[in-house]
Coordinates of C-alpha atoms in Angstrom, one line a residue:
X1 CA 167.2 197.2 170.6
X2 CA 163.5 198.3 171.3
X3 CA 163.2 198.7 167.2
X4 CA 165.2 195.7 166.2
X5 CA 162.7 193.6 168.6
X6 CA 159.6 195.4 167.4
X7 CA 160.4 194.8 163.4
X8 CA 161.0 190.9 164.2
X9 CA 158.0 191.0 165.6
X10 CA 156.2 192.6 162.8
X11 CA 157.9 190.0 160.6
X12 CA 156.6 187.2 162.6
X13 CA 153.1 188.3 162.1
X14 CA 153.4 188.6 158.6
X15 CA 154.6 185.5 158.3
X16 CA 152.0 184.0 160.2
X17 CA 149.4 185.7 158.6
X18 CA 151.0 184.5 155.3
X19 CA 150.8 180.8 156.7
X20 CA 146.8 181.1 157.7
X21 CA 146.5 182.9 154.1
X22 CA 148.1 180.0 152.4
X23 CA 146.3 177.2 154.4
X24 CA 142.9 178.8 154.1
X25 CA 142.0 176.8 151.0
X26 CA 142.8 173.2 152.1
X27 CA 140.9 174.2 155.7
X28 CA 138.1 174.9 153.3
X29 CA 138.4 172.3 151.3
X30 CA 138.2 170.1 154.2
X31 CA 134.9 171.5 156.0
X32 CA 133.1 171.0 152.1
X33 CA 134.5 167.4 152.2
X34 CA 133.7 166.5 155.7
X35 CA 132.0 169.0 157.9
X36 CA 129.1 169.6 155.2
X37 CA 128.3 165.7 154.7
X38 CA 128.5 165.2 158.5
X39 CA 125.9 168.1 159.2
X40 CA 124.0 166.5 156.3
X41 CA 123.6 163.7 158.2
X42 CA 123.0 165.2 161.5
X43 CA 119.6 167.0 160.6
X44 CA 118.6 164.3 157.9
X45 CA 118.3 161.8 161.6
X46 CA 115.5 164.3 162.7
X47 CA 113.7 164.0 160.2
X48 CA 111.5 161.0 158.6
X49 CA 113.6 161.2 154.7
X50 CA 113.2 158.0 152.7
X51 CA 114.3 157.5 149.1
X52 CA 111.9 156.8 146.7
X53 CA 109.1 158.1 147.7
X54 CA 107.3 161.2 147.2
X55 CA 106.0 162.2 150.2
X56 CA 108.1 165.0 151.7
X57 CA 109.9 164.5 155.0
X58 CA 108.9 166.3 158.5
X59 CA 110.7 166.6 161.3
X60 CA 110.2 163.8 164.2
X61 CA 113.0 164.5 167.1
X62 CA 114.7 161.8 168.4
X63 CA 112.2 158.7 167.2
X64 CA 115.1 157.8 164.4
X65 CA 117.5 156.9 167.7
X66 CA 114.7 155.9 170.5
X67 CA 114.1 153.2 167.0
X68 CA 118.2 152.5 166.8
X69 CA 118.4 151.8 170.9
X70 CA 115.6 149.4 171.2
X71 CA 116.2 147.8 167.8
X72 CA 118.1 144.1 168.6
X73 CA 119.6 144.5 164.6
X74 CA 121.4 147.6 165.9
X75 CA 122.7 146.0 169.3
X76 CA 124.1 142.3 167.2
X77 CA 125.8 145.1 165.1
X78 CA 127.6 146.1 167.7
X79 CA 128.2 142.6 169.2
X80 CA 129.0 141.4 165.9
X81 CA 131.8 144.5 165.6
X82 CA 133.5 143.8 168.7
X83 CA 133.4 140.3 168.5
X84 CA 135.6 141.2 164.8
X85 CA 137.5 143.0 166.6
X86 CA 138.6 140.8 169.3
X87 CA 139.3 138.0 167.2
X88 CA 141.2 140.4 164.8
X89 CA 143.1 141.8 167.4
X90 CA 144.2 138.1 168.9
X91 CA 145.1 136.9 165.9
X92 CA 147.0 139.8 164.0
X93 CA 149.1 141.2 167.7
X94 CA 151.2 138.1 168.1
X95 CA 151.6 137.4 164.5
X96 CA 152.4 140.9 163.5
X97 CA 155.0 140.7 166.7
X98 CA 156.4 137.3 165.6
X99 CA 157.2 138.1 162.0
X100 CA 158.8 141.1 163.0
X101 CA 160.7 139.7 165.5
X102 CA 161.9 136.6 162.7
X103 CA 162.7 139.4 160.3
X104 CA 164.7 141.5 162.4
X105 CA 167.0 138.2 163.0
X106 CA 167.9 138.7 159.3
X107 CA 168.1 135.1 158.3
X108 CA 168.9 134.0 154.6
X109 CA 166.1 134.9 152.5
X110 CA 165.0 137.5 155.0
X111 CA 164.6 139.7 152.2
X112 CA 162.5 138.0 150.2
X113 CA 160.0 137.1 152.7
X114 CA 159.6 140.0 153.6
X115 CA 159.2 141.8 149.8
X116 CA 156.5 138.4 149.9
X117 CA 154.9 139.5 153.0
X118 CA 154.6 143.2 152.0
X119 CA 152.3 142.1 148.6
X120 CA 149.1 142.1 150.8
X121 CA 149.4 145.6 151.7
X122 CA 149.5 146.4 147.9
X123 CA 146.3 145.0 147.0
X124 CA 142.8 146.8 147.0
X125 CA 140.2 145.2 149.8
X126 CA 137.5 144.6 146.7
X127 CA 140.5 142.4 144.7
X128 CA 141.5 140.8 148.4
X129 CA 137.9 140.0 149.3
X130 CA 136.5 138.5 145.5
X131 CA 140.1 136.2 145.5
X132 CA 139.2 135.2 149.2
X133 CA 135.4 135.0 148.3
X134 CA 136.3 132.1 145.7
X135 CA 138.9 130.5 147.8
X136 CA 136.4 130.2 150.5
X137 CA 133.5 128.5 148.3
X138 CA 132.2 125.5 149.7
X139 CA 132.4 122.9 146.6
X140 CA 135.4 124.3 144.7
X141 CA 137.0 126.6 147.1
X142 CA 141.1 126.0 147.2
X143 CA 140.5 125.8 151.0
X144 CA 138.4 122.7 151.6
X145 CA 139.8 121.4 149.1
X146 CA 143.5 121.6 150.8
X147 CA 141.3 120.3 154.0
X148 CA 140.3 117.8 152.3
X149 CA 143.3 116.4 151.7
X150 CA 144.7 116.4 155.1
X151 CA 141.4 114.6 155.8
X152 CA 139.3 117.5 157.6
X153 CA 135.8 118.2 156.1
X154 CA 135.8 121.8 155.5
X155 CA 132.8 124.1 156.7
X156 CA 130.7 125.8 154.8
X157 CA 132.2 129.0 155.3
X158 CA 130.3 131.5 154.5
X159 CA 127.1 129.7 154.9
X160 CA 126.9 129.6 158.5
X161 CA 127.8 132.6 161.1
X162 CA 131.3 131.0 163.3
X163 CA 133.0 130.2 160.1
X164 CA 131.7 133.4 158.5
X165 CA 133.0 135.9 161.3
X166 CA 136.6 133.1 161.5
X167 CA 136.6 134.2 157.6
X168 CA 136.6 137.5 157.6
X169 CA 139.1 137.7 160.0
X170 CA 141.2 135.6 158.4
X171 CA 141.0 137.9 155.2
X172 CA 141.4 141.1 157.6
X173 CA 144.4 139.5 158.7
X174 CA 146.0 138.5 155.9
X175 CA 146.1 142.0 154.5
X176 CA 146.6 143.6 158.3
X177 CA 149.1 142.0 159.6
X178 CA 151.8 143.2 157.1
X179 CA 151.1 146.6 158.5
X180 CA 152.0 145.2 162.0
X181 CA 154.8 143.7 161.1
X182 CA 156.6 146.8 159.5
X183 CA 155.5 149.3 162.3
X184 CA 157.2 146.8 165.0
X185 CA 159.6 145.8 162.9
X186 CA 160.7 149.7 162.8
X187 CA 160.2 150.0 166.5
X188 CA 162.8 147.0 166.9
X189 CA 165.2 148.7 165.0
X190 CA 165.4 151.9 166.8
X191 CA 165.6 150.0 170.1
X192 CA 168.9 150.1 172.3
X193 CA 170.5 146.9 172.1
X194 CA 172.4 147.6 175.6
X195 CA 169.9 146.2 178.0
X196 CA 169.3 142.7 175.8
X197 CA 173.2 142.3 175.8
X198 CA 173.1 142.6 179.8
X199 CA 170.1 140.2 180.6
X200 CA 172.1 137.7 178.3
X201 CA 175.2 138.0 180.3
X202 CA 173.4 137.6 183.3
X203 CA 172.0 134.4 182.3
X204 CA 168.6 134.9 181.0
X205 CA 167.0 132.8 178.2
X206 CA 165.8 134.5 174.7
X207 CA 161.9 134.1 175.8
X208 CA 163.0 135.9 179.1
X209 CA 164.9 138.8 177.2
X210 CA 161.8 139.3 175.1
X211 CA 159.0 139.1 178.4
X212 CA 161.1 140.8 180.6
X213 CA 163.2 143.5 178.1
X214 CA 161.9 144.1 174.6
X215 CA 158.0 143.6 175.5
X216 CA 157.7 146.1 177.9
X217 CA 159.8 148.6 175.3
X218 CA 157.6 147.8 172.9
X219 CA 154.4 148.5 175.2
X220 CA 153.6 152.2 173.8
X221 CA 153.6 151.4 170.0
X222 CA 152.1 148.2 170.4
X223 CA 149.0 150.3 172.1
X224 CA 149.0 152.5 169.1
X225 CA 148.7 150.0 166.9
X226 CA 145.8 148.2 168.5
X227 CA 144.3 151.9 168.5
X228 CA 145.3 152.3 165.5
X229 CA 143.1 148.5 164.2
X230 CA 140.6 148.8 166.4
X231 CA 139.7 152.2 164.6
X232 CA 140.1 150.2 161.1
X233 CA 138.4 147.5 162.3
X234 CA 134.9 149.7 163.3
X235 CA 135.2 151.2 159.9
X236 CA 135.7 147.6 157.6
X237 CA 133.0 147.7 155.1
X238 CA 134.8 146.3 151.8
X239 CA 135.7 143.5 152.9
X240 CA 132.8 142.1 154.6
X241 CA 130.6 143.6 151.9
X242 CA 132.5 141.3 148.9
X243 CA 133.5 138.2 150.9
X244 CA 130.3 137.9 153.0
X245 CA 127.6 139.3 150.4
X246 CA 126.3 142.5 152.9
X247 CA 127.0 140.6 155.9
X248 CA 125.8 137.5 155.4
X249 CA 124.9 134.4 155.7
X250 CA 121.5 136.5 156.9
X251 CA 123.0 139.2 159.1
X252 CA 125.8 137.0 160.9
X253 CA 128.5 139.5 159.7
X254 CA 126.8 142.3 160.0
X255 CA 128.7 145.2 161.3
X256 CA 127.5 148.8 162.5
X257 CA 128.8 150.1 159.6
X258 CA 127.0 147.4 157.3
X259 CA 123.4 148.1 159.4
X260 CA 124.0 151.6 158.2
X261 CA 124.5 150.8 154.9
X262 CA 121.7 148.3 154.3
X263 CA 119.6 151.0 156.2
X264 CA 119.8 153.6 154.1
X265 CA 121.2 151.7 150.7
X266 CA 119.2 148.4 151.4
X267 CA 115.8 149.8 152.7
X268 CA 116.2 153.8 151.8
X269 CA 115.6 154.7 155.0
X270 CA 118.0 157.3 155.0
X271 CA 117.0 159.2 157.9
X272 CA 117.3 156.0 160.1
X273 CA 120.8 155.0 158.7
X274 CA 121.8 159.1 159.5
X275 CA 120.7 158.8 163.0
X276 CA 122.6 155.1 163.4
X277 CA 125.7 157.1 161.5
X278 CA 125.8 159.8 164.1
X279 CA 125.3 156.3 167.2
X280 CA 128.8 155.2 165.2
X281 CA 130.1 158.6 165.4
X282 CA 129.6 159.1 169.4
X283 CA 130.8 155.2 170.0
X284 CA 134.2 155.6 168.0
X285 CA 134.6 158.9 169.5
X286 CA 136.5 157.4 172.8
X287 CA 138.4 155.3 170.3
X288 CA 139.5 157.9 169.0
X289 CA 140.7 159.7 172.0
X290 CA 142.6 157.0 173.2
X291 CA 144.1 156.6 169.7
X292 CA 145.3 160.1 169.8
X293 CA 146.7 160.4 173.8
X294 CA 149.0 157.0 172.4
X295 CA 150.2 158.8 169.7
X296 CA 151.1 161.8 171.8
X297 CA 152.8 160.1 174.1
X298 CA 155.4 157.9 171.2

């Protein structure tokens, strides 16, 4: 017994052994892809690097962040990315919920709409945000010109900030919300239908089965999700780049993500743009932990 036990356990450790052998390349792999660049960055933003010039770089401590704390570009970033956010979040949530929920009914045609709603999700962000970029134009733009018709004098939307930020959520939720729809529309499936069947039979109304019954199952993957675009949202950069011209009008659009890309692409200060890339790293870190408790807990 003692023996059998013994060479099961030698087999288990060979085995395991085998595993860590096999795995070893794509763990390497992975530190050259992202551990190198990201201690790259972290000792460039000590340092005083610029491109383009041919003075060499010294080491200056913590100036690059003390510079990124007290510079108001780097705090309307972050304003600027919430506020996306926020009005992503609003707008995609009930949508993505609704769709899902009118899909699920499977009405005629059900199938169609939702091939047609799926086509978004297909597309690259740089095709999305040029095809948005001309629809949005002022003076030939299909949108003001639909406006126009009903009577409503279209903004200039991408020449002034309100419109701006309304537009690239618009074109963040045009390609997100497909996304949204699928994930609940998944959760909806595997959902008992036991408990909706008893809060009709004891009276209650469609809206008060949905608040009161399939909400509140819905809760947990409805969190992930939000983690899930809030994460995507902090990290948008083609789309704002193509539709908005680097976060324009000025920097109305400008995102953290943008400041650290006109930083370092824009000005060649790359040691600045390091130290605000490690800033981005430390705020999305939380973000990140929340994202991953909500997907334990599915």
């Amino acid at each position: 017994m003692t023996s059998g036990t013994q060479r099961s356990n030698d087999i288990d450790r060979q085995t395991r052994r085998m595993a860590e052998l096999l795995v070893t390349p794509s763990w390497l792999l992975i530190v050259v892809i992202f551990a190198v660049p990201i201690l790259v960055a972290f000792y460039l933003s000590f340092r005083n690097e610029t491109l383009g010039t041919f003075v060499p770089g010294h080491f200056i401590g913590l100036q690059n962040y003390t510079t990124a704390l007290t510079d108001a570009r780097f705090w309307e970033s972050i304003g600027t990315t919430c506020l996306l956010i926020v009005m992503g979040l609003v707008v995609q949530i009930p949508l993505g919920v609704a769709l899902a929920l009118l899909i699920e009914k499977n009405l005629p045609g059900t199938q169609i709409f939702r091939t047609a709603l799926m086509v978004p999700m297909l597309l690259t962000p740089v095709a999305v945000g040029l095809i948005w970029r001309f629809m949005f134009d002022a003076d030939l733009g299909i949108i003001n010109w639909a406006l126009g018709i009903l009577g409503i004098q279209g903004p200039n939307w991408l020449g002034a900030r309100w419109p701006a930020l309304l537009a690239v959520t618009i074109v963040d939720s045009w390609q997100s919300i497909p996304f949204i729809m699928l994930t609940i529309l998944a959760a909806l499936v595997g959902l008992s239908k036991g408990p909706a069947e008893a809060a009709a039979i004891d009276g209650a109304n469609t809206f008060q089965i949905f608040f009161y019954v399939t909400l509140p199952s819905l809760q947990k993957i409805i969190l992930l999700i939000v983690m899930i675009r809030i994460i995507d949202s902090l990290k948008m950069f083609d789309l704002i780049f193509i539709v908005t011209s680097k976060g324009g009008p000025g920097t109305a659009t400008q995102t953290l993500g943008m400041l650290v890309y006109n930083t370092g692409f824009g000005f060649f200060q790359t040691s600045r743009a390091a130290a605000l890339g490690v800033l981005m790293v430390i705020l999305v870190s939380p973000i990140y932990w929340l994202w991953r408790r909500a997907a334990r807990e599915q």
